Amino acid sequence: MNDDVRNIVLGLIAAGISAALGWFARTYLWRRKLRRKQAFFGLPGNSECLLVVNREAGGDGAVHRNDVFALLELSALIKDCSAHAQIVSHDTAQQGFGERTEFCVGGPGSNRRMAAHLQSLLPGVKINVTPEPGPDRAAFQVGSERYRLEAGVSEYVLLARLTGSQEARPVFLLCGQRAITNQAASRYLMRNHEKLQRKHRGGSFVLLLKVVNSQAYGPDVVELVGDVTRAAQAPLPTAPRTSHRAAG
């Protein structure tokens, strides 16, 4: 074997080793990212979770199309984690939480399961579900602050990850004033789950999000009003005040 042939063989071997090392590195990083994603959502491979479906208010059992879009986005997330979803209606989901991850979509006026979660897990949250028109229709009270709905202009949604213990699977609440805000919360969760995992380290949190000018931008422009975990989990005060942020 002359020097030219030897150099070619050594070059091919070096290229093969480099390609193999690159493949192993990419695979390792991809698997580590996947494991972190699975841990945050409580969705290990081949596990099962619940998608609790609400109904459109006044829609005689129908599901609003924006809620359908939110469910589709959550379904894609579940598939990415190599998990499986069981879709159940809000009025038939009669089981506890912690054994399986749960995604619960919709406000308490259209989702009985959400109403139960708010009552038992977030006593500092009150939502006006009265159908009569008025300035406080669909308004959120979180602690001592009140956030009013301005349809298409300024709308609010609670995004929560709640766990009973580190071993328990989480329940995710996407509780908005309108269906489009539920979809906005699902997109926010998809885009920011890595940052939320680093910040909260797998613990519980409750975020208040503001959907801005949905009549023009749909569910895409979302602002974080704040982390309201402490206020949402504390007993509700008796004298709420209207937040200046509720006016936009």
PDB file of C-alpha atoms in Angstrom:
ATOM      1  CA  MET A   1       0.000   0.000   0.000  1.00  0.00           C
ATOM      2  CA  ASN A   2       1.624   3.274  -1.098  1.00  0.00           C
ATOM      3  CA  ASP A   3       1.345   6.564   0.788  1.00  0.00           C
ATOM      4  CA  ASP A   4      -1.469   7.951  -1.396  1.00  0.00           C
ATOM      5  CA  VAL A   5      -3.698   4.938  -0.844  1.00  0.00           C
ATOM      6  CA  ARG A   6      -2.903   4.957   2.870  1.00  0.00           C
ATOM      7  CA  ASN A   7      -3.852   8.623   3.169  1.00  0.00           C
ATOM      8  CA  ILE A   8      -7.142   8.023   1.338  1.00  0.00           C
ATOM      9  CA  VAL A   9      -8.018   5.102   3.620  1.00  0.00           C
ATOM     10  CA  LEU A  10      -7.110   7.063   6.737  1.00  0.00           C
ATOM     11  CA  GLY A  11      -9.185   9.989   5.502  1.00  0.00           C
ATOM     12  CA  LEU A  12     -12.195   7.767   4.907  1.00  0.00           C
ATOM     13  CA  ILE A  13     -11.814   6.232   8.360  1.00  0.00           C
ATOM     14  CA  ALA A  14     -11.532   9.670   9.974  1.00  0.00           C
ATOM     15  CA  ALA A  15     -14.588  10.905   8.077  1.00  0.00           C
ATOM     16  CA  GLY A  16     -16.552   7.838   9.142  1.00  0.00           C
ATOM     17  CA  ILE A  17     -15.560   8.289  12.780  1.00  0.00           C
ATOM     18  CA  SER A  18     -16.487  11.994  12.670  1.00  0.00           C
ATOM     19  CA  ALA A  19     -19.863  11.212  11.100  1.00  0.00           C
ATOM     20  CA  ALA A  20     -20.564   8.534  13.705  1.00  0.00           C
ATOM     21  CA  LEU A  21     -19.598  10.838  16.577  1.00  0.00           C
ATOM     22  CA  GLY A  22     -21.796  13.585  15.145  1.00  0.00           C
ATOM     23  CA  TRP A  23     -24.724  11.195  14.816  1.00  0.00           C
ATOM     24  CA  PHE A  24     -24.307   9.957  18.389  1.00  0.00           C
ATOM     25  CA  ALA A  25     -24.045  13.532  19.680  1.00  0.00           C
ATOM     26  CA  ARG A  26     -27.185  14.637  17.840  1.00  0.00           C
ATOM     27  CA  THR A  27     -29.058  11.553  19.001  1.00  0.00           C
ATOM     28  CA  TYR A  28     -27.978  12.105  22.595  1.00  0.00           C
ATOM     29  CA  LEU A  29     -29.050  15.752  22.550  1.00  0.00           C
ATOM     30  CA  TRP A  30     -32.369  14.878  20.884  1.00  0.00           C
ATOM     31  CA  ARG A  31     -33.089  12.176  23.460  1.00  0.00           C
ATOM     32  CA  ARG A  32     -32.155  14.442  26.357  1.00  0.00           C
ATOM     33  CA  LYS A  33     -34.455  17.164  25.008  1.00  0.00           C
ATOM     34  CA  LEU A  34     -37.234  14.615  24.575  1.00  0.00           C
ATOM     35  CA  ARG A  35     -36.795  13.293  28.125  1.00  0.00           C
ATOM     36  CA  ARG A  36     -37.014  16.809  29.529  1.00  0.00           C
ATOM     37  CA  LYS A  37     -40.148  17.467  27.503  1.00  0.00           C
ATOM     38  CA  GLN A  38     -41.694  14.184  28.647  1.00  0.00           C
ATOM     39  CA  ALA A  39     -40.820  14.966  32.278  1.00  0.00           C
ATOM     40  CA  PHE A  40     -42.359  18.451  32.146  1.00  0.00           C
ATOM     41  CA  PHE A  41     -45.602  17.222  30.631  1.00  0.00           C
ATOM     42  CA  GLY A  42     -45.665  13.977  32.622  1.00  0.00           C
ATOM     43  CA  LEU A  43     -45.754  11.972  29.404  1.00  0.00           C
ATOM     44  CA  PRO A  44     -43.204   9.159  29.360  1.00  0.00           C
ATOM     45  CA  GLY A  45     -43.171   6.920  26.305  1.00  0.00           C
ATOM     46  CA  ASN A  46     -46.337   4.836  25.759  1.00  0.00           C
ATOM     47  CA  SER A  47     -48.107   6.515  28.680  1.00  0.00           C
ATOM     48  CA  GLU A  48     -51.725   7.648  28.561  1.00  0.00           C
ATOM     49  CA  CYS A  49     -53.213  11.041  29.311  1.00  0.00           C
ATOM     50  CA  LEU A  50     -56.600  12.738  29.316  1.00  0.00           C
ATOM     51  CA  LEU A  51     -57.819  15.483  27.015  1.00  0.00           C
ATOM     52  CA  VAL A  52     -60.905  16.920  28.687  1.00  0.00           C
ATOM     53  CA  VAL A  53     -63.127  18.553  26.091  1.00  0.00           C
ATOM     54  CA  ASN A  54     -65.504  21.366  26.919  1.00  0.00           C
ATOM     55  CA  ARG A  55     -68.557  22.516  25.000  1.00  0.00           C
ATOM     56  CA  GLU A  56     -69.306  25.785  23.295  1.00  0.00           C
ATOM     57  CA  ALA A  57     -71.380  27.990  25.554  1.00  0.00           C
ATOM     58  CA  GLY A  58     -74.939  27.828  24.268  1.00  0.00           C
ATOM     59  CA  GLY A  59     -73.888  25.397  21.549  1.00  0.00           C
ATOM     60  CA  ASP A  60     -75.904  22.376  22.682  1.00  0.00           C
ATOM     61  CA  GLY A  61     -72.883  20.138  23.188  1.00  0.00           C
ATOM     62  CA  ALA A  62     -70.845  21.441  20.259  1.00  0.00           C
ATOM     63  CA  VAL A  63     -67.140  22.249  20.611  1.00  0.00           C
ATOM     64  CA  HIS A  64     -65.998  25.661  19.416  1.00  0.00           C
ATOM     65  CA  ARG A  65     -63.598  25.486  16.477  1.00  0.00           C
ATOM     66  CA  ASN A  66     -60.867  27.388  18.363  1.00  0.00           C
ATOM     67  CA  ASP A  67     -61.091  24.800  21.122  1.00  0.00           C
ATOM     68  CA  VAL A  68     -60.782  22.105  18.450  1.00  0.00           C
ATOM     69  CA  PHE A  69     -57.614  23.800  17.204  1.00  0.00           C
ATOM     70  CA  ALA A  70     -56.260  23.882  20.772  1.00  0.00           C
ATOM     71  CA  LEU A  71     -56.993  20.170  21.179  1.00  0.00           C
ATOM     72  CA  LEU A  72     -55.261  19.397  17.888  1.00  0.00           C
ATOM     73  CA  GLU A  73     -52.150  21.263  19.000  1.00  0.00           C
ATOM     74  CA  LEU A  74     -52.139  19.424  22.316  1.00  0.00           C
ATOM     75  CA  SER A  75     -52.619  16.125  20.479  1.00  0.00           C
ATOM     76  CA  ALA A  76     -49.530  16.847  18.362  1.00  0.00           C
ATOM     77  CA  LEU A  77     -47.559  17.542  21.539  1.00  0.00           C
ATOM     78  CA  ILE A  78     -48.709  14.270  23.081  1.00  0.00           C
ATOM     79  CA  LYS A  79     -47.694  12.379  19.939  1.00  0.00           C
ATOM     80  CA  ASP A  80     -44.257  14.033  19.992  1.00  0.00           C
ATOM     81  CA  CYS A  81     -43.786  12.622  23.498  1.00  0.00           C
ATOM     82  CA  SER A  82     -44.682   9.115  22.221  1.00  0.00           C
ATOM     83  CA  ALA A  83     -47.731   9.097  24.503  1.00  0.00           C
ATOM     84  CA  HIS A  84     -51.426   8.394  23.855  1.00  0.00           C
ATOM     85  CA  ALA A  85     -54.458  10.585  24.514  1.00  0.00           C
ATOM     86  CA  GLN A  86     -57.899   9.594  25.680  1.00  0.00           C
ATOM     87  CA  ILE A  87     -60.478  12.241  24.798  1.00  0.00           C
ATOM     88  CA  VAL A  88     -63.305  12.598  27.313  1.00  0.00           C
ATOM     89  CA  SER A  89     -66.166  15.035  27.644  1.00  0.00           C
ATOM     90  CA  HIS A  90     -66.071  17.424  30.573  1.00  0.00           C
ATOM     91  CA  ASP A  91     -69.247  15.957  32.090  1.00  0.00           C
ATOM     92  CA  THR A  92     -68.056  12.331  31.962  1.00  0.00           C
ATOM     93  CA  ALA A  93     -64.531  12.736  33.395  1.00  0.00           C
ATOM     94  CA  GLN A  94     -65.267  11.411  36.865  1.00  0.00           C
ATOM     95  CA  GLN A  95     -61.868  10.502  38.275  1.00  0.00           C
ATOM     96  CA  GLY A  96     -59.139  11.996  40.382  1.00  0.00           C
ATOM     97  CA  PHE A  97     -55.896  13.437  39.097  1.00  0.00           C
ATOM     98  CA  GLY A  98     -52.264  12.460  39.516  1.00  0.00           C
ATOM     99  CA  GLU A  99     -52.280   9.020  37.936  1.00  0.00           C
ATOM    100  CA  ARG A 100     -52.361  10.358  34.376  1.00  0.00           C
ATOM    101  CA  THR A 101     -51.481  13.713  32.890  1.00  0.00           C
ATOM    102  CA  GLU A 102     -54.570  15.766  32.126  1.00  0.00           C
ATOM    103  CA  PHE A 103     -55.148  18.696  29.791  1.00  0.00           C
ATOM    104  CA  CYS A 104     -58.382  20.474  30.670  1.00  0.00           C
ATOM    105  CA  VAL A 105     -59.610  23.081  28.179  1.00  0.00           C
ATOM    106  CA  GLY A 106     -62.257  25.773  28.628  1.00  0.00           C
ATOM    107  CA  GLY A 107     -63.727  28.016  31.291  1.00  0.00           C
ATOM    108  CA  PRO A 108     -65.974  26.819  34.129  1.00  0.00           C
ATOM    109  CA  GLY A 109     -69.088  27.916  32.262  1.00  0.00           C
ATOM    110  CA  SER A 110     -68.487  25.336  29.540  1.00  0.00           C
ATOM    111  CA  ASN A 111     -66.421  22.772  31.417  1.00  0.00           C
ATOM    112  CA  ARG A 112     -67.633  21.182  34.670  1.00  0.00           C
ATOM    113  CA  ARG A 113     -64.279  19.516  35.182  1.00  0.00           C
ATOM    114  CA  MET A 114     -62.576  22.920  35.040  1.00  0.00           C
ATOM    115  CA  ALA A 115     -65.052  24.294  37.571  1.00  0.00           C
ATOM    116  CA  ALA A 116     -64.181  21.436  39.941  1.00  0.00           C
ATOM    117  CA  HIS A 117     -60.439  22.000  39.490  1.00  0.00           C
ATOM    118  CA  LEU A 118     -60.749  25.705  40.200  1.00  0.00           C
ATOM    119  CA  GLN A 119     -62.802  25.081  43.314  1.00  0.00           C
ATOM    120  CA  SER A 120     -60.473  22.474  44.791  1.00  0.00           C
ATOM    121  CA  LEU A 121     -57.048  23.522  43.478  1.00  0.00           C
ATOM    122  CA  LEU A 122     -57.265  27.281  42.903  1.00  0.00           C
ATOM    123  CA  PRO A 123     -59.530  28.796  45.576  1.00  0.00           C
ATOM    124  CA  GLY A 124     -58.152  32.257  44.848  1.00  0.00           C
ATOM    125  CA  VAL A 125     -59.697  32.301  41.380  1.00  0.00           C
ATOM    126  CA  LYS A 126     -63.288  33.283  40.697  1.00  0.00           C
ATOM    127  CA  ILE A 127     -64.804  33.572  37.234  1.00  0.00           C
ATOM    128  CA  ASN A 128     -68.121  35.224  36.467  1.00  0.00           C
ATOM    129  CA  VAL A 129     -70.137  32.716  34.446  1.00  0.00           C
ATOM    130  CA  THR A 130     -73.383  34.711  34.498  1.00  0.00           C
ATOM    131  CA  PRO A 131     -74.825  34.828  30.953  1.00  0.00           C
ATOM    132  CA  GLU A 132     -76.394  38.267  31.412  1.00  0.00           C
ATOM    133  CA  PRO A 133     -74.523  41.060  29.600  1.00  0.00           C
ATOM    134  CA  GLY A 134     -72.605  43.552  31.679  1.00  0.00           C
ATOM    135  CA  PRO A 135     -69.080  44.839  32.345  1.00  0.00           C
ATOM    136  CA  ASP A 136     -68.206  41.887  34.578  1.00  0.00           C
ATOM    137  CA  ARG A 137     -69.424  39.140  32.271  1.00  0.00           C
ATOM    138  CA  ALA A 138     -66.674  36.461  32.053  1.00  0.00           C
ATOM    139  CA  ALA A 139     -64.451  38.604  34.294  1.00  0.00           C
ATOM    140  CA  PHE A 140     -61.623  36.929  36.198  1.00  0.00           C
ATOM    141  CA  GLN A 141     -60.952  37.605  39.833  1.00  0.00           C
ATOM    142  CA  VAL A 142     -57.491  36.427  40.870  1.00  0.00           C
ATOM    143  CA  GLY A 143     -56.792  37.314  44.477  1.00  0.00           C
ATOM    144  CA  SER A 144     -57.769  40.938  44.895  1.00  0.00           C
ATOM    145  CA  GLU A 145     -57.509  41.810  41.176  1.00  0.00           C
ATOM    146  CA  ARG A 146     -60.293  41.684  38.609  1.00  0.00           C
ATOM    147  CA  TYR A 147     -59.701  41.340  34.860  1.00  0.00           C
ATOM    148  CA  ARG A 148     -62.564  42.216  32.554  1.00  0.00           C
ATOM    149  CA  LEU A 149     -63.207  40.932  29.070  1.00  0.00           C
ATOM    150  CA  GLU A 150     -63.120  43.251  26.064  1.00  0.00           C
ATOM    151  CA  ALA A 151     -64.018  40.857  23.270  1.00  0.00           C
ATOM    152  CA  GLY A 152     -61.552  40.967  20.396  1.00  0.00           C
ATOM    153  CA  VAL A 153     -59.436  43.625  22.104  1.00  0.00           C
ATOM    154  CA  SER A 154     -58.253  42.492  25.528  1.00  0.00           C
ATOM    155  CA  GLU A 155     -58.955  38.953  26.734  1.00  0.00           C
ATOM    156  CA  TYR A 156     -57.481  36.827  29.502  1.00  0.00           C
ATOM    157  CA  VAL A 157     -56.642  33.183  30.027  1.00  0.00           C
ATOM    158  CA  LEU A 158     -55.155  31.215  32.905  1.00  0.00           C
ATOM    159  CA  LEU A 159     -52.487  28.665  32.065  1.00  0.00           C
ATOM    160  CA  ALA A 160     -51.683  26.379  34.987  1.00  0.00           C
ATOM    161  CA  ARG A 161     -49.556  23.318  35.668  1.00  0.00           C
ATOM    162  CA  LEU A 162     -50.576  21.726  38.960  1.00  0.00           C
ATOM    163  CA  THR A 163     -49.253  18.665  40.758  1.00  0.00           C
ATOM    164  CA  GLY A 164     -50.032  17.075  44.096  1.00  0.00           C
ATOM    165  CA  SER A 165     -46.470  15.758  44.534  1.00  0.00           C
ATOM    166  CA  GLN A 166     -43.333  15.157  42.507  1.00  0.00           C
ATOM    167  CA  GLU A 167     -44.446  11.598  41.775  1.00  0.00           C
ATOM    168  CA  ALA A 168     -47.927  12.646  40.601  1.00  0.00           C
ATOM    169  CA  ARG A 169     -48.649  13.429  36.976  1.00  0.00           C
ATOM    170  CA  PRO A 170     -49.568  17.079  36.330  1.00  0.00           C
ATOM    171  CA  VAL A 171     -52.873  18.571  35.320  1.00  0.00           C
ATOM    172  CA  PHE A 172     -52.725  21.443  32.845  1.00  0.00           C
ATOM    173  CA  LEU A 173     -55.525  23.999  32.888  1.00  0.00           C
ATOM    174  CA  LEU A 174     -56.224  26.229  29.880  1.00  0.00           C
ATOM    175  CA  CYS A 175     -59.015  28.391  31.229  1.00  0.00           C
ATOM    176  CA  GLY A 176     -59.901  31.368  29.058  1.00  0.00           C
ATOM    177  CA  GLN A 177     -62.597  33.988  28.782  1.00  0.00           C
ATOM    178  CA  ARG A 178     -63.246  32.939  25.155  1.00  0.00           C
ATOM    179  CA  ALA A 179     -62.384  29.919  23.022  1.00  0.00           C
ATOM    180  CA  ILE A 180     -59.719  31.830  21.125  1.00  0.00           C
ATOM    181  CA  THR A 181     -57.879  32.478  24.382  1.00  0.00           C
ATOM    182  CA  ASN A 182     -57.770  28.739  25.076  1.00  0.00           C
ATOM    183  CA  GLN A 183     -56.031  28.263  21.733  1.00  0.00           C
ATOM    184  CA  ALA A 184     -53.669  31.123  22.566  1.00  0.00           C
ATOM    185  CA  ALA A 185     -52.761  29.402  25.839  1.00  0.00           C
ATOM    186  CA  SER A 186     -52.027  26.112  24.060  1.00  0.00           C
ATOM    187  CA  ARG A 187     -49.701  27.891  21.623  1.00  0.00           C
ATOM    188  CA  TYR A 188     -47.984  29.734  24.450  1.00  0.00           C
ATOM    189  CA  LEU A 189     -47.436  26.427  26.223  1.00  0.00           C
ATOM    190  CA  MET A 190     -45.991  24.806  23.086  1.00  0.00           C
ATOM    191  CA  ARG A 191     -43.601  27.686  22.453  1.00  0.00           C
ATOM    192  CA  ASN A 192     -42.437  28.280  26.010  1.00  0.00           C
ATOM    193  CA  HIS A 193     -42.435  24.881  27.748  1.00  0.00           C
ATOM    194  CA  GLU A 194     -38.623  24.715  27.889  1.00  0.00           C
ATOM    195  CA  LYS A 195     -38.411  28.130  29.557  1.00  0.00           C
ATOM    196  CA  LEU A 196     -41.226  27.229  31.944  1.00  0.00           C
ATOM    197  CA  GLN A 197     -39.471  23.995  32.855  1.00  0.00           C
ATOM    198  CA  ARG A 198     -36.221  25.798  33.655  1.00  0.00           C
ATOM    199  CA  LYS A 199     -37.997  28.438  35.725  1.00  0.00           C
ATOM    200  CA  HIS A 200     -40.395  26.245  37.695  1.00  0.00           C
ATOM    201  CA  ARG A 201     -38.303  23.020  37.765  1.00  0.00           C
ATOM    202  CA  GLY A 202     -41.280  20.734  37.347  1.00  0.00           C
ATOM    203  CA  GLY A 203     -43.358  22.408  40.059  1.00  0.00           C
ATOM    204  CA  SER A 204     -46.801  23.990  39.992  1.00  0.00           C
ATOM    205  CA  PHE A 205     -47.456  27.389  38.474  1.00  0.00           C
ATOM    206  CA  VAL A 206     -50.391  29.570  37.426  1.00  0.00           C
ATOM    207  CA  LEU A 207     -49.822  32.191  34.741  1.00  0.00           C
ATOM    208  CA  LEU A 208     -52.217  34.926  33.689  1.00  0.00           C
ATOM    209  CA  LEU A 209     -51.941  35.673  29.969  1.00  0.00           C
ATOM    210  CA  LYS A 210     -53.461  38.492  27.978  1.00  0.00           C
ATOM    211  CA  VAL A 211     -54.518  37.960  24.372  1.00  0.00           C
ATOM    212  CA  VAL A 212     -54.139  41.236  22.484  1.00  0.00           C
ATOM    213  CA  ASN A 213     -56.397  42.305  19.599  1.00  0.00           C
ATOM    214  CA  SER A 214     -57.554  38.826  18.655  1.00  0.00           C
ATOM    215  CA  GLN A 215     -59.961  40.279  16.096  1.00  0.00           C
ATOM    216  CA  ALA A 216     -56.900  41.212  14.017  1.00  0.00           C
ATOM    217  CA  TYR A 217     -54.168  38.803  15.186  1.00  0.00           C
ATOM    218  CA  GLY A 218     -56.113  35.750  16.276  1.00  0.00           C
ATOM    219  CA  PRO A 219     -54.439  33.728  19.060  1.00  0.00           C
ATOM    220  CA  ASP A 220     -50.869  34.717  18.136  1.00  0.00           C
ATOM    221  CA  VAL A 221     -50.214  37.892  20.166  1.00  0.00           C
ATOM    222  CA  VAL A 222     -50.029  36.957  23.838  1.00  0.00           C
ATOM    223  CA  GLU A 223     -48.591  38.904  26.755  1.00  0.00           C
ATOM    224  CA  LEU A 224     -47.646  37.482  30.128  1.00  0.00           C
ATOM    225  CA  VAL A 225     -49.481  39.547  32.719  1.00  0.00           C
ATOM    226  CA  GLY A 226     -47.776  37.723  35.556  1.00  0.00           C
ATOM    227  CA  ASP A 227     -47.218  34.657  37.669  1.00  0.00           C
ATOM    228  CA  VAL A 228     -50.289  34.533  39.916  1.00  0.00           C
ATOM    229  CA  THR A 229     -49.587  31.193  41.577  1.00  0.00           C
ATOM    230  CA  ARG A 230     -49.579  32.489  45.136  1.00  0.00           C
ATOM    231  CA  ALA A 231     -52.766  34.535  44.753  1.00  0.00           C
ATOM    232  CA  ALA A 232     -54.581  31.735  42.910  1.00  0.00           C
ATOM    233  CA  GLN A 233     -53.795  29.139  45.572  1.00  0.00           C
ATOM    234  CA  ALA A 234     -54.635  31.366  48.557  1.00  0.00           C
ATOM    235  CA  PRO A 235     -58.175  31.919  49.889  1.00  0.00           C
ATOM    236  CA  LEU A 236     -60.159  34.455  47.906  1.00  0.00           C
ATOM    237  CA  PRO A 237     -60.378  37.920  49.512  1.00  0.00           C
ATOM    238  CA  THR A 238     -63.785  39.468  49.944  1.00  0.00           C
ATOM    239  CA  ALA A 239     -63.154  42.846  48.300  1.00  0.00           C
ATOM    240  CA  PRO A 240     -61.740  42.550  44.780  1.00  0.00           C
ATOM    241  CA  ARG A 241     -60.617  45.553  42.798  1.00  0.00           C
ATOM    242  CA  THR A 242     -60.575  46.005  39.034  1.00  0.00           C
ATOM    243  CA  SER A 243     -57.038  45.899  37.682  1.00  0.00           C
ATOM    244  CA  HIS A 244     -55.895  48.834  35.595  1.00  0.00           C
ATOM    245  CA  ARG A 245     -54.478  46.250  33.177  1.00  0.00           C
ATOM    246  CA  ALA A 246     -57.973  44.944  32.429  1.00  0.00           C
ATOM    247  CA  ALA A 247     -58.657  47.956  30.263  1.00  0.00           C
ATOM    248  CA  GLY A 248     -55.790  47.024  27.979  1.00  0.00           C
TER     249      GLY A 248
END
